[in-house]
mmCIF file of C-alpha atoms in Angstrom:
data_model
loop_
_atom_site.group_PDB
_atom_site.id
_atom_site.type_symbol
_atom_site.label_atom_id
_atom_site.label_comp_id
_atom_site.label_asym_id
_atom_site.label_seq_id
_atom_site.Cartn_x
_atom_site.Cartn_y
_atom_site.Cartn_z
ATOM 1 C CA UNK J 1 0.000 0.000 0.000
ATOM 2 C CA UNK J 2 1.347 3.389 -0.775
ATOM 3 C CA UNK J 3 0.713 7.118 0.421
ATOM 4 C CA UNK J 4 1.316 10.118 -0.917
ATOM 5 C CA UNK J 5 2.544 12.676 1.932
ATOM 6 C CA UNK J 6 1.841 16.261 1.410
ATOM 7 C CA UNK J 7 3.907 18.711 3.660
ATOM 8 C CA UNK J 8 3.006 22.175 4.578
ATOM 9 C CA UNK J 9 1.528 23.229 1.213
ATOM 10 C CA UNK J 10 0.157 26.575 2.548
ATOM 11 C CA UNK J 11 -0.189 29.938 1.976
ATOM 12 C CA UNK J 12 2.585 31.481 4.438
ATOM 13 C CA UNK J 13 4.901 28.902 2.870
ATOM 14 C CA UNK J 14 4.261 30.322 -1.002
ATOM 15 C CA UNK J 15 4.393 33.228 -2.645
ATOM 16 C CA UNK J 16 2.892 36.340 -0.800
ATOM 17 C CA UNK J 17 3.452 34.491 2.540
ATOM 18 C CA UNK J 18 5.449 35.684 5.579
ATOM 19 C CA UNK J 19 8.026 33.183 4.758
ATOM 20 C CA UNK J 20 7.367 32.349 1.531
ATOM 21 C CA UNK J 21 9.484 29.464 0.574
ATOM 22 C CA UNK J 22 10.878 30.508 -3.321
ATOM 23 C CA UNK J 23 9.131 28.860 -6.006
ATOM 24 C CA UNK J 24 6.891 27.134 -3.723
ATOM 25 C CA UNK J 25 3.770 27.821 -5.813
ATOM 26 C CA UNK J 26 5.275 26.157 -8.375
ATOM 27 C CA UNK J 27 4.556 23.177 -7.207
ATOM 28 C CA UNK J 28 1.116 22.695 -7.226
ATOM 29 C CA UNK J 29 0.560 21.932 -10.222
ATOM 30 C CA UNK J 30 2.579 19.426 -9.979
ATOM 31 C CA UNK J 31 1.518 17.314 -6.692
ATOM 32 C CA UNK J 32 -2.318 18.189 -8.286
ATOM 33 C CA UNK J 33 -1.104 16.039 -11.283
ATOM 34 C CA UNK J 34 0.271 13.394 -8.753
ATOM 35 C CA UNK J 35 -2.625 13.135 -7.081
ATOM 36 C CA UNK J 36 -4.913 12.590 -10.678
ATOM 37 C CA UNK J 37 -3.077 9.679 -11.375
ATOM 38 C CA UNK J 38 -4.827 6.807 -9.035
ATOM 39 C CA UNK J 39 -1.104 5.960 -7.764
ATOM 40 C CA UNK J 40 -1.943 6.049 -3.955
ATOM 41 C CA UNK J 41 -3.761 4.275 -2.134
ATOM 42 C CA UNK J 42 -4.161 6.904 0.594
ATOM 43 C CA UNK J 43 -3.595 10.765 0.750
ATOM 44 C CA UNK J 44 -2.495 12.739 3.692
ATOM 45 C CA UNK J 45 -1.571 16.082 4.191
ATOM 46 C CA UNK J 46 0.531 17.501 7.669
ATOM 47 C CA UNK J 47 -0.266 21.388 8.326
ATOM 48 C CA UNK J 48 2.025 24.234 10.180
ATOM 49 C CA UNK J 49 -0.565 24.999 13.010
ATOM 50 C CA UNK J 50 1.254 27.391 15.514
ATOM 51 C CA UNK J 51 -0.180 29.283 18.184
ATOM 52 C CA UNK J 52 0.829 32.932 18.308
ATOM 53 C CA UNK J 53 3.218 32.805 21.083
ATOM 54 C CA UNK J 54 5.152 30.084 19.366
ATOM 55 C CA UNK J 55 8.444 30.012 20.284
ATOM 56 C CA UNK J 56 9.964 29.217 16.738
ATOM 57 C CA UNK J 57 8.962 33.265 16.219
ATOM 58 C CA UNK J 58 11.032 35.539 15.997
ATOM 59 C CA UNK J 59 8.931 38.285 17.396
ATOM 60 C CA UNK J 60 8.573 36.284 20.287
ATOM 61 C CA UNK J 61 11.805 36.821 21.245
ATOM 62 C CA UNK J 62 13.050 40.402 22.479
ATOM 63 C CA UNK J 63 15.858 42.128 20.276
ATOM 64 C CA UNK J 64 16.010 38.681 17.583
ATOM 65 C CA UNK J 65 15.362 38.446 14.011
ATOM 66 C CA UNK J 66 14.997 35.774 11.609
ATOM 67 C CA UNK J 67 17.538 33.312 11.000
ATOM 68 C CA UNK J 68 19.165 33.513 14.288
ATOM 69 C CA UNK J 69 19.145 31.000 17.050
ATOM 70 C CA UNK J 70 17.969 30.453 20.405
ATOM 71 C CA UNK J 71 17.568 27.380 22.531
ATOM 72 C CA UNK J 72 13.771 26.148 22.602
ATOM 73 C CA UNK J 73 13.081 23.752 25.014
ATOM 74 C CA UNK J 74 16.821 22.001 25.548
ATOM 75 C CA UNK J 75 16.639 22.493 21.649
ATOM 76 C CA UNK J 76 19.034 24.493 19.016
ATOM 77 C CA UNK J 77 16.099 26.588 17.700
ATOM 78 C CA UNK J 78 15.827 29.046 13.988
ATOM 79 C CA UNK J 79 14.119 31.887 14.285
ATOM 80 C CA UNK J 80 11.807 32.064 11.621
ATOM 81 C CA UNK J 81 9.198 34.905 10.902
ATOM 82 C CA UNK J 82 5.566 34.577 12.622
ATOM 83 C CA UNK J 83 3.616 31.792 10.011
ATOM 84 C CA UNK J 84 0.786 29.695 9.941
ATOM 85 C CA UNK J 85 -0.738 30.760 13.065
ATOM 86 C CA UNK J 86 -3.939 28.829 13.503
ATOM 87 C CA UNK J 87 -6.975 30.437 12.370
ATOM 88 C CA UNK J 88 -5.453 32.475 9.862
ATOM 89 C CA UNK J 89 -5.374 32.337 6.207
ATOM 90 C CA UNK J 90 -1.196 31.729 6.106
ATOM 91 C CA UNK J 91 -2.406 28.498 7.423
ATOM 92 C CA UNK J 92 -4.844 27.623 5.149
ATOM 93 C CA UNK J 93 -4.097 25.253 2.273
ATOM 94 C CA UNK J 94 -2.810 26.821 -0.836
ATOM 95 C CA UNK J 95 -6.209 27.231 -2.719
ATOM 96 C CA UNK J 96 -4.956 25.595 -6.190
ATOM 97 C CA UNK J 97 -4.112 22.530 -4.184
ATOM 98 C CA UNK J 98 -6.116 19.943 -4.890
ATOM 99 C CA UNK J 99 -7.577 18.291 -1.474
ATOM 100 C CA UNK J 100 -10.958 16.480 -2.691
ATOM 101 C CA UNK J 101 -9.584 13.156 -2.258
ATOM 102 C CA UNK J 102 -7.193 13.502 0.937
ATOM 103 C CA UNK J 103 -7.704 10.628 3.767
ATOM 104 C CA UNK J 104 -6.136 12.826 6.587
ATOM 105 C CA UNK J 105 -4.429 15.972 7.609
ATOM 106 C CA UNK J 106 -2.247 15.805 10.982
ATOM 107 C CA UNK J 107 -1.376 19.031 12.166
ATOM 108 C CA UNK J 108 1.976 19.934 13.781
ATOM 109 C CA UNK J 109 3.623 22.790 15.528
ATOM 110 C CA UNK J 110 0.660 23.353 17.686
ATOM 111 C CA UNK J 111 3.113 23.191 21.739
ATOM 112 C CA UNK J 112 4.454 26.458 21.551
ATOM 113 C CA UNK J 113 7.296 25.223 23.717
ATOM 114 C CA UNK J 114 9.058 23.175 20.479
ATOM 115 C CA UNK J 115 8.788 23.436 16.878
ATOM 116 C CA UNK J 116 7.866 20.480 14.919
ATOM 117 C CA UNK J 117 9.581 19.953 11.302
ATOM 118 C CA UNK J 118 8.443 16.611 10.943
ATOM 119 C CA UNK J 119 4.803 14.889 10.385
ATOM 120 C CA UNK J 120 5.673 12.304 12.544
ATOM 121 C CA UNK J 121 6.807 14.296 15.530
ATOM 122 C CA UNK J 122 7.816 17.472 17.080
ATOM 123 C CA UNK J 123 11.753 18.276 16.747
ATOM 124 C CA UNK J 124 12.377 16.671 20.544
ATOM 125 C CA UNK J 125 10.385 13.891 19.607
ATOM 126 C CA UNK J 126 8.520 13.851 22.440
ATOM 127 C CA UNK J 127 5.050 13.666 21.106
ATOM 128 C CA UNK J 128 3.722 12.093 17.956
ATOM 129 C CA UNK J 129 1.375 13.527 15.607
ATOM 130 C CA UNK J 130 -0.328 10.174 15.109
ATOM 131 C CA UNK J 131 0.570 10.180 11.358
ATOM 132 C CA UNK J 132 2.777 7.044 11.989
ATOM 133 C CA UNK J 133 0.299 5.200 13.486
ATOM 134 C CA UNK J 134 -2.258 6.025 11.334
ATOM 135 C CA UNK J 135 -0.259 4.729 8.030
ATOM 136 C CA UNK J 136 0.526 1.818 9.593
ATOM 137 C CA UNK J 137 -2.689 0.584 10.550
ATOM 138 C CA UNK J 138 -3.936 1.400 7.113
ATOM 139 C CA UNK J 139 -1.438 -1.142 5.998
ATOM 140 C CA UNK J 140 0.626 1.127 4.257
ATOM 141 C CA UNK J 141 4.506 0.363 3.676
ATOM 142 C CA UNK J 142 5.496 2.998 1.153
ATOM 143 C CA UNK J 143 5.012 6.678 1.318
ATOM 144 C CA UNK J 144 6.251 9.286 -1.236
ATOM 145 C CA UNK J 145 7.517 12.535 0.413
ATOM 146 C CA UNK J 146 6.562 16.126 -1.455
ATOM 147 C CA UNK J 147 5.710 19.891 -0.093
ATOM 148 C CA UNK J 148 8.053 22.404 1.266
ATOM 149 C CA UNK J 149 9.969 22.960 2.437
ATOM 150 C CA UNK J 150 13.238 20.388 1.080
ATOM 151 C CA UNK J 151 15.645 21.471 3.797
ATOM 152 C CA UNK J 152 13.544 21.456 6.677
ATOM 153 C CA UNK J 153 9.654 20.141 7.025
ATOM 154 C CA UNK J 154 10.284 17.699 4.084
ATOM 155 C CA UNK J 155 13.459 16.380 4.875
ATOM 156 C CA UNK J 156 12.471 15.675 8.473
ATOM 157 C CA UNK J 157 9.497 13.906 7.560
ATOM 158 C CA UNK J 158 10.793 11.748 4.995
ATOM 159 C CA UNK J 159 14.161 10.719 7.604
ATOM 160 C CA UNK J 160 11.373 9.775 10.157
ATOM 161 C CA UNK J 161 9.578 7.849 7.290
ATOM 162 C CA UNK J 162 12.088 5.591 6.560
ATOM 163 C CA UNK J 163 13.371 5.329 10.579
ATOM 164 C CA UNK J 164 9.597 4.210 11.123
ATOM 165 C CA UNK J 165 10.599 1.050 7.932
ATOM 166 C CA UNK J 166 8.348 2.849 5.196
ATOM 167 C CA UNK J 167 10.087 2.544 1.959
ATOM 168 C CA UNK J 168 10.150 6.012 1.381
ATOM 169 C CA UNK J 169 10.975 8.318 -1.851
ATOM 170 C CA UNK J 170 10.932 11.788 -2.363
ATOM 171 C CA UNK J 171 9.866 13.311 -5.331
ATOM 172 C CA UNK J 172 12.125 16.131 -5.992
ATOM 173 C CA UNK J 173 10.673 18.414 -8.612
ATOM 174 C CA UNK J 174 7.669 18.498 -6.114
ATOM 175 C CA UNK J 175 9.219 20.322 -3.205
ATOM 176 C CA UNK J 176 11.197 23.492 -2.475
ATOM 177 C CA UNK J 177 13.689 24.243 -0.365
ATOM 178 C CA UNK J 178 14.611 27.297 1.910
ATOM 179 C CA UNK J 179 18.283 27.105 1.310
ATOM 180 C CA UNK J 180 18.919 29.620 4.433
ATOM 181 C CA UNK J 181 22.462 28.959 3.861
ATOM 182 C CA UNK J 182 23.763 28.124 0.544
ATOM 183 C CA UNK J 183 23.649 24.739 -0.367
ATOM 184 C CA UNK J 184 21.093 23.174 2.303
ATOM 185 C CA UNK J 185 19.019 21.421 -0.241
ATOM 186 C CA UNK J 186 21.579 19.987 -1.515
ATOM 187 C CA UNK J 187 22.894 18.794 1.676
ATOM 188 C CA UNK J 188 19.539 17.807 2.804
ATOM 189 C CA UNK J 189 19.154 15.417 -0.444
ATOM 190 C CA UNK J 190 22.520 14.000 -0.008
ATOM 191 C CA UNK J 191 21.293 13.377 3.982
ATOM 192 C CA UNK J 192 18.182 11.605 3.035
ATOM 193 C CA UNK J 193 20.401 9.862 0.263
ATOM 194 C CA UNK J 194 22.536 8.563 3.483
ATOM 195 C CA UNK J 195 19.536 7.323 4.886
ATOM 196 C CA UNK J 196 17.656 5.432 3.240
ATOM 197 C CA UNK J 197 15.084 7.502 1.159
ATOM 198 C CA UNK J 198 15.161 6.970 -2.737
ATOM 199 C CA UNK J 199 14.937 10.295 -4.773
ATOM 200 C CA UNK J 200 13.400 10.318 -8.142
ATOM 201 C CA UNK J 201 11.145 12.687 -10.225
ATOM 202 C CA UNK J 202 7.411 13.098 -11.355
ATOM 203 C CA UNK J 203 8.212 12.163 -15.135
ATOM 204 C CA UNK J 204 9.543 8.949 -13.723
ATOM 205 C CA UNK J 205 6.438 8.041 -11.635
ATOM 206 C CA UNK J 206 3.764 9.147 -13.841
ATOM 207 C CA UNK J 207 5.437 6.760 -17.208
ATOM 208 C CA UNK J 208 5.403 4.131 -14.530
ATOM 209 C CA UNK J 209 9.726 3.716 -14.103
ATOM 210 C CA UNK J 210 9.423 3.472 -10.242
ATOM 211 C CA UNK J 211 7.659 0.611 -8.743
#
């Protein structure tokens, strides 16, 4: 059984957002194709869903700015700019996105005490969002990993895939990546690379080369 894993598609995290990931609107299109294609078996979404005093936020913390770091909770912490605060519309879906035939959506980020890159579980792992548990007693053994962004949210979430034993691939041209210091992505691909996760393309999945 497979599942298609959609991370964070939403509208802080694309263009016009407060940390608009570049080129993330670019690929909707894309996952919306994807999704058309019957591959999956199931479809689940995870969703940035931060309370307002999160303390991943910069203007949470006196005299910082984005991109620095503090220590969250025993944990190295970036400073990002306030996003997808629940009940907003930077946390709502990205409107093109196609969600008609999604099985789930686990939200994450919600403890303002620690941020939560993964859709498995906060960055401590101390808490799960019950995405694991849920794909596993749906049967599934194979998720593929797109959404943004590739050097944080993504990344995280496929590396917990595959440490949970889901065969797990990421499909490239359908994520972004922050690159908040030059050359992230490409160190985050080579890191999932290291462990475990296959990368391959849309083109390749949709004229059936990956099985």
């Amino acid at each position: 059984m497979k599942a298609l894993i959609i991370v964070d598609v939403q509208n802080d995290f694309v263009d016009g957002g407060t940390l608009a990931v570049p080129g993330g609107t670019e690929i909707v299109p894309v996952i919306n194709a994807l999704q058309a294609n019957g591959h999956y078996d199931y479809v689940v979404a995870t969703q940035d869903l931060h309370p307002a005093n999160h303390g991943s936020f910069a203007d949470n913390h006196e005299g910082k700015l984005p991109g620095e770091t503090v220590n969250l909770s025993g944990l190295d912490q970036i400073l990002w700019p306030t996003h997808c605060v629940a009940k907003t519309a930077g946390a709502d879906f990205v409107d093109d996105l196609h969600q008609d035939n999604w099985d789930a959506i686990f939200p994450k980020g919600t403890d303002a005490r620690i941020d939560s890159y993964s859709g498995f579980f906060d960055n401590g792992k101390l808490k799960a969002t019950g995405l694991g548990k849920y794909l596993k007693e749906n049967g599934v053994n194979e998720v593929h990993v797109v959404g943004l962004a590739t050097d944080y949210c993504v990344k995280f979430t496929a590396l917990d895939a595959a440490e949970l034993g889901f065969q797990t691939i990421l499909i490239q041209d359908a994520c972004r990546g922050v690159n908040l210091q030059d050359g992230d992505v490409a160190r985050a691909i080579t890191q999932m690379k290291e462990n475990g996760v296959r990368i391959v393309d849309t083109g390749m999945l949709l004229k059936g080369a990956v099985v």
